[in-house]
Amino acid sequence: MRIGDAAAAAGTTPRALRFYEERGLLPPPARTATGQRRYGPDEVARVRVIRELLALGLTVEDLRGLADRLQLLAEEPRRRCATSDPASPGSGVVARRLAALDAEIERLSRLRERLARRTGQEG
């Protein structure tokens, strides 16, 4: 399928597919004789994984470090929660992202408490 069809099937835009390719998250697709990108179900599944991980709070840079494993997640979705191996490349990325989220939650909680005290809206 062409880029527009693949993007629609994955719930994104052609621009996003080109961006993922530029960033190394999506391998360069096959091309037609006229140079148009051609995508198959494997690429669409990979883009869905990328979008899901981005929606969960990982960044494009986080995913760049896992680019070689993204296809594994697309092929075997249950794998995404199955590993507890601390040597796994994904475990460090996820641990760092979780720590960043925890720090941001703590910062926002403190900010909320201060604002509530200041405005008399505690509790």
PDB file of C-alpha atoms in Angstrom:
ATOM      1  CA  MET A   1       0.000   0.000   0.000  1.00  0.00           C
ATOM      2  CA  ARG A   2       1.067   3.564  -0.561  1.00  0.00           C
ATOM      3  CA  ILE A   3       2.069   5.951   2.195  1.00  0.00           C
ATOM      4  CA  GLY A   4      -1.360   7.562   2.575  1.00  0.00           C
ATOM      5  CA  ASP A   5      -3.094   4.200   2.889  1.00  0.00           C
ATOM      6  CA  ALA A   6      -0.493   2.894   5.338  1.00  0.00           C
ATOM      7  CA  ALA A   7      -0.743   6.049   7.434  1.00  0.00           C
ATOM      8  CA  ALA A   8      -4.538   5.782   7.566  1.00  0.00           C
ATOM      9  CA  ALA A   9      -4.328   2.086   8.504  1.00  0.00           C
ATOM     10  CA  ALA A  10      -1.950   2.946  11.371  1.00  0.00           C
ATOM     11  CA  GLY A  11      -4.001   5.944  12.518  1.00  0.00           C
ATOM     12  CA  THR A  12      -1.447   8.582  11.638  1.00  0.00           C
ATOM     13  CA  THR A  13      -0.291  10.796   8.776  1.00  0.00           C
ATOM     14  CA  PRO A  14       2.125  10.340   5.872  1.00  0.00           C
ATOM     15  CA  ARG A  15       4.260  13.054   7.421  1.00  0.00           C
ATOM     16  CA  ALA A  16       4.575  10.988  10.618  1.00  0.00           C
ATOM     17  CA  LEU A  17       5.680   7.930   8.625  1.00  0.00           C
ATOM     18  CA  ARG A  18       8.400   9.958   6.918  1.00  0.00           C
ATOM     19  CA  PHE A  19       9.424  11.390  10.317  1.00  0.00           C
ATOM     20  CA  TYR A  20       9.670   7.889  11.856  1.00  0.00           C
ATOM     21  CA  GLU A  21      11.767   6.788   8.886  1.00  0.00           C
ATOM     22  CA  GLU A  22      14.080   9.824   9.234  1.00  0.00           C
ATOM     23  CA  ARG A  23      14.549   9.118  12.945  1.00  0.00           C
ATOM     24  CA  GLY A  24      15.372   5.466  12.363  1.00  0.00           C
ATOM     25  CA  LEU A  25      12.225   4.060  13.977  1.00  0.00           C
ATOM     26  CA  LEU A  26      10.914   2.736  10.691  1.00  0.00           C
ATOM     27  CA  PRO A  27      13.260   1.165   8.160  1.00  0.00           C
ATOM     28  CA  PRO A  28      13.239   2.698   4.684  1.00  0.00           C
ATOM     29  CA  PRO A  29      10.332   1.069   2.850  1.00  0.00           C
ATOM     30  CA  ALA A  30      10.453  -0.659  -0.481  1.00  0.00           C
ATOM     31  CA  ARG A  31       9.865   1.649  -3.414  1.00  0.00           C
ATOM     32  CA  THR A  32       7.926   1.262  -6.617  1.00  0.00           C
ATOM     33  CA  ALA A  33       9.566   1.754  -9.993  1.00  0.00           C
ATOM     34  CA  THR A  34       8.402   5.376  -9.843  1.00  0.00           C
ATOM     35  CA  GLY A  35       9.940   5.885  -6.387  1.00  0.00           C
ATOM     36  CA  GLN A  36       6.782   5.798  -4.278  1.00  0.00           C
ATOM     37  CA  ARG A  37       7.055   4.255  -0.839  1.00  0.00           C
ATOM     38  CA  ARG A  38       5.338   0.867  -0.444  1.00  0.00           C
ATOM     39  CA  TYR A  39       4.247  -0.429   2.947  1.00  0.00           C
ATOM     40  CA  GLY A  40       2.902  -3.775   4.059  1.00  0.00           C
ATOM     41  CA  PRO A  41       1.122  -5.069   7.140  1.00  0.00           C
ATOM     42  CA  ASP A  42       4.419  -5.463   9.046  1.00  0.00           C
ATOM     43  CA  GLU A  43       5.250  -1.780   8.679  1.00  0.00           C
ATOM     44  CA  VAL A  44       1.720  -0.763   9.680  1.00  0.00           C
ATOM     45  CA  ALA A  45       1.956  -2.959  12.794  1.00  0.00           C
ATOM     46  CA  ARG A  46       5.317  -1.398  13.670  1.00  0.00           C
ATOM     47  CA  VAL A  47       3.894   2.116  13.315  1.00  0.00           C
ATOM     48  CA  ARG A  48       1.039   1.159  15.632  1.00  0.00           C
ATOM     49  CA  VAL A  49       3.590  -0.002  18.234  1.00  0.00           C
ATOM     50  CA  ILE A  50       5.528   3.249  17.839  1.00  0.00           C
ATOM     51  CA  ARG A  51       2.375   5.303  18.318  1.00  0.00           C
ATOM     52  CA  GLU A  52       1.320   3.271  21.342  1.00  0.00           C
ATOM     53  CA  LEU A  53       4.712   3.676  23.026  1.00  0.00           C
ATOM     54  CA  LEU A  54       4.733   7.409  22.299  1.00  0.00           C
ATOM     55  CA  ALA A  55       1.224   7.677  23.778  1.00  0.00           C
ATOM     56  CA  LEU A  56       2.510   5.921  26.923  1.00  0.00           C
ATOM     57  CA  GLY A  57       5.026   8.712  27.464  1.00  0.00           C
ATOM     58  CA  LEU A  58       8.158   7.413  25.793  1.00  0.00           C
ATOM     59  CA  THR A  59       9.906   9.867  23.501  1.00  0.00           C
ATOM     60  CA  VAL A  60      11.186   9.454  19.968  1.00  0.00           C
ATOM     61  CA  GLU A  61      14.697   9.480  21.429  1.00  0.00           C
ATOM     62  CA  ASP A  62      13.723   6.715  23.854  1.00  0.00           C
ATOM     63  CA  LEU A  63      12.441   4.652  20.953  1.00  0.00           C
ATOM     64  CA  ARG A  64      15.553   5.259  18.869  1.00  0.00           C
ATOM     65  CA  GLY A  65      17.453   3.237  21.461  1.00  0.00           C
ATOM     66  CA  LEU A  66      14.944   0.411  21.001  1.00  0.00           C
ATOM     67  CA  ALA A  67      14.489   0.653  17.230  1.00  0.00           C
ATOM     68  CA  ASP A  68      15.905  -2.817  16.617  1.00  0.00           C
ATOM     69  CA  ARG A  69      13.322  -4.300  19.010  1.00  0.00           C
ATOM     70  CA  LEU A  70      10.206  -2.494  17.785  1.00  0.00           C
ATOM     71  CA  GLN A  71       9.464  -5.171  15.218  1.00  0.00           C
ATOM     72  CA  LEU A  72       9.580  -7.805  17.958  1.00  0.00           C
ATOM     73  CA  LEU A  73       6.824  -5.938  19.778  1.00  0.00           C
ATOM     74  CA  ALA A  74       4.807  -5.708  16.581  1.00  0.00           C
ATOM     75  CA  GLU A  75       5.212  -9.446  15.933  1.00  0.00           C
ATOM     76  CA  GLU A  76       4.540 -10.572  19.506  1.00  0.00           C
ATOM     77  CA  PRO A  77       2.523  -7.959  21.427  1.00  0.00           C
ATOM     78  CA  ARG A  78       2.464  -9.972  24.673  1.00  0.00           C
ATOM     79  CA  ARG A  79       6.243  -9.600  24.791  1.00  0.00           C
ATOM     80  CA  ARG A  80       5.904  -5.949  25.735  1.00  0.00           C
ATOM     81  CA  CYS A  81       5.150  -6.828  29.360  1.00  0.00           C
ATOM     82  CA  ALA A  82       6.749 -10.252  29.511  1.00  0.00           C
ATOM     83  CA  THR A  83      10.384  -9.331  30.097  1.00  0.00           C
ATOM     84  CA  SER A  84      11.769  -8.567  33.532  1.00  0.00           C
ATOM     85  CA  ASP A  85      15.383  -8.924  32.437  1.00  0.00           C
ATOM     86  CA  PRO A  86      17.274  -5.863  33.760  1.00  0.00           C
ATOM     87  CA  ALA A  87      19.860  -6.356  31.003  1.00  0.00           C
ATOM     88  CA  SER A  88      17.176  -5.896  28.354  1.00  0.00           C
ATOM     89  CA  PRO A  89      17.738  -2.672  26.393  1.00  0.00           C
ATOM     90  CA  GLY A  90      14.126  -1.697  27.009  1.00  0.00           C
ATOM     91  CA  SER A  91      14.270  -2.005  30.776  1.00  0.00           C
ATOM     92  CA  GLY A  92      16.624   0.971  31.168  1.00  0.00           C
ATOM     93  CA  VAL A  93      14.588   3.159  28.861  1.00  0.00           C
ATOM     94  CA  VAL A  94      11.351   2.319  30.632  1.00  0.00           C
ATOM     95  CA  ALA A  95      12.900   2.707  34.081  1.00  0.00           C
ATOM     96  CA  ARG A  96      14.259   6.154  33.184  1.00  0.00           C
ATOM     97  CA  ARG A  97      10.920   7.243  31.730  1.00  0.00           C
ATOM     98  CA  LEU A  98       9.036   5.981  34.812  1.00  0.00           C
ATOM     99  CA  ALA A  99      11.472   7.854  37.067  1.00  0.00           C
ATOM    100  CA  ALA A 100      10.954  11.028  35.030  1.00  0.00           C
ATOM    101  CA  LEU A 101       7.176  10.642  35.265  1.00  0.00           C
ATOM    102  CA  ASP A 102       7.389  10.039  39.025  1.00  0.00           C
ATOM    103  CA  ALA A 103       9.516  13.169  39.429  1.00  0.00           C
ATOM    104  CA  GLU A 104       7.054  15.223  37.390  1.00  0.00           C
ATOM    105  CA  ILE A 105       4.096  13.901  39.408  1.00  0.00           C
ATOM    106  CA  GLU A 106       5.914  14.839  42.621  1.00  0.00           C
ATOM    107  CA  ARG A 107       6.709  18.319  41.288  1.00  0.00           C
ATOM    108  CA  LEU A 108       3.105  18.890  40.223  1.00  0.00           C
ATOM    109  CA  SER A 109       1.778  17.596  43.559  1.00  0.00           C
ATOM    110  CA  ARG A 110       3.987  20.053  45.449  1.00  0.00           C
ATOM    111  CA  LEU A 111       2.891  22.867  43.134  1.00  0.00           C
ATOM    112  CA  ARG A 112      -0.770  21.967  43.658  1.00  0.00           C
ATOM    113  CA  GLU A 113      -0.331  21.927  47.434  1.00  0.00           C
ATOM    114  CA  ARG A 114       1.309  25.346  47.391  1.00  0.00           C
ATOM    115  CA  LEU A 115      -1.423  26.818  45.204  1.00  0.00           C
ATOM    116  CA  ALA A 116      -4.172  25.269  47.333  1.00  0.00           C
ATOM    117  CA  ARG A 117      -2.599  26.688  50.529  1.00  0.00           C
ATOM    118  CA  ARG A 118      -2.142  30.081  48.939  1.00  0.00           C
ATOM    119  CA  THR A 119      -5.766  30.276  47.780  1.00  0.00           C
ATOM    120  CA  GLY A 120      -7.342  28.570  50.801  1.00  0.00           C
ATOM    121  CA  GLN A 121      -8.597  25.631  48.782  1.00  0.00           C
ATOM    122  CA  GLU A 122      -6.810  22.894  50.700  1.00  0.00           C
ATOM    123  CA  GLY A 123      -8.231  19.431  51.022  1.00  0.00           C
TER     124      GLY A 123
END
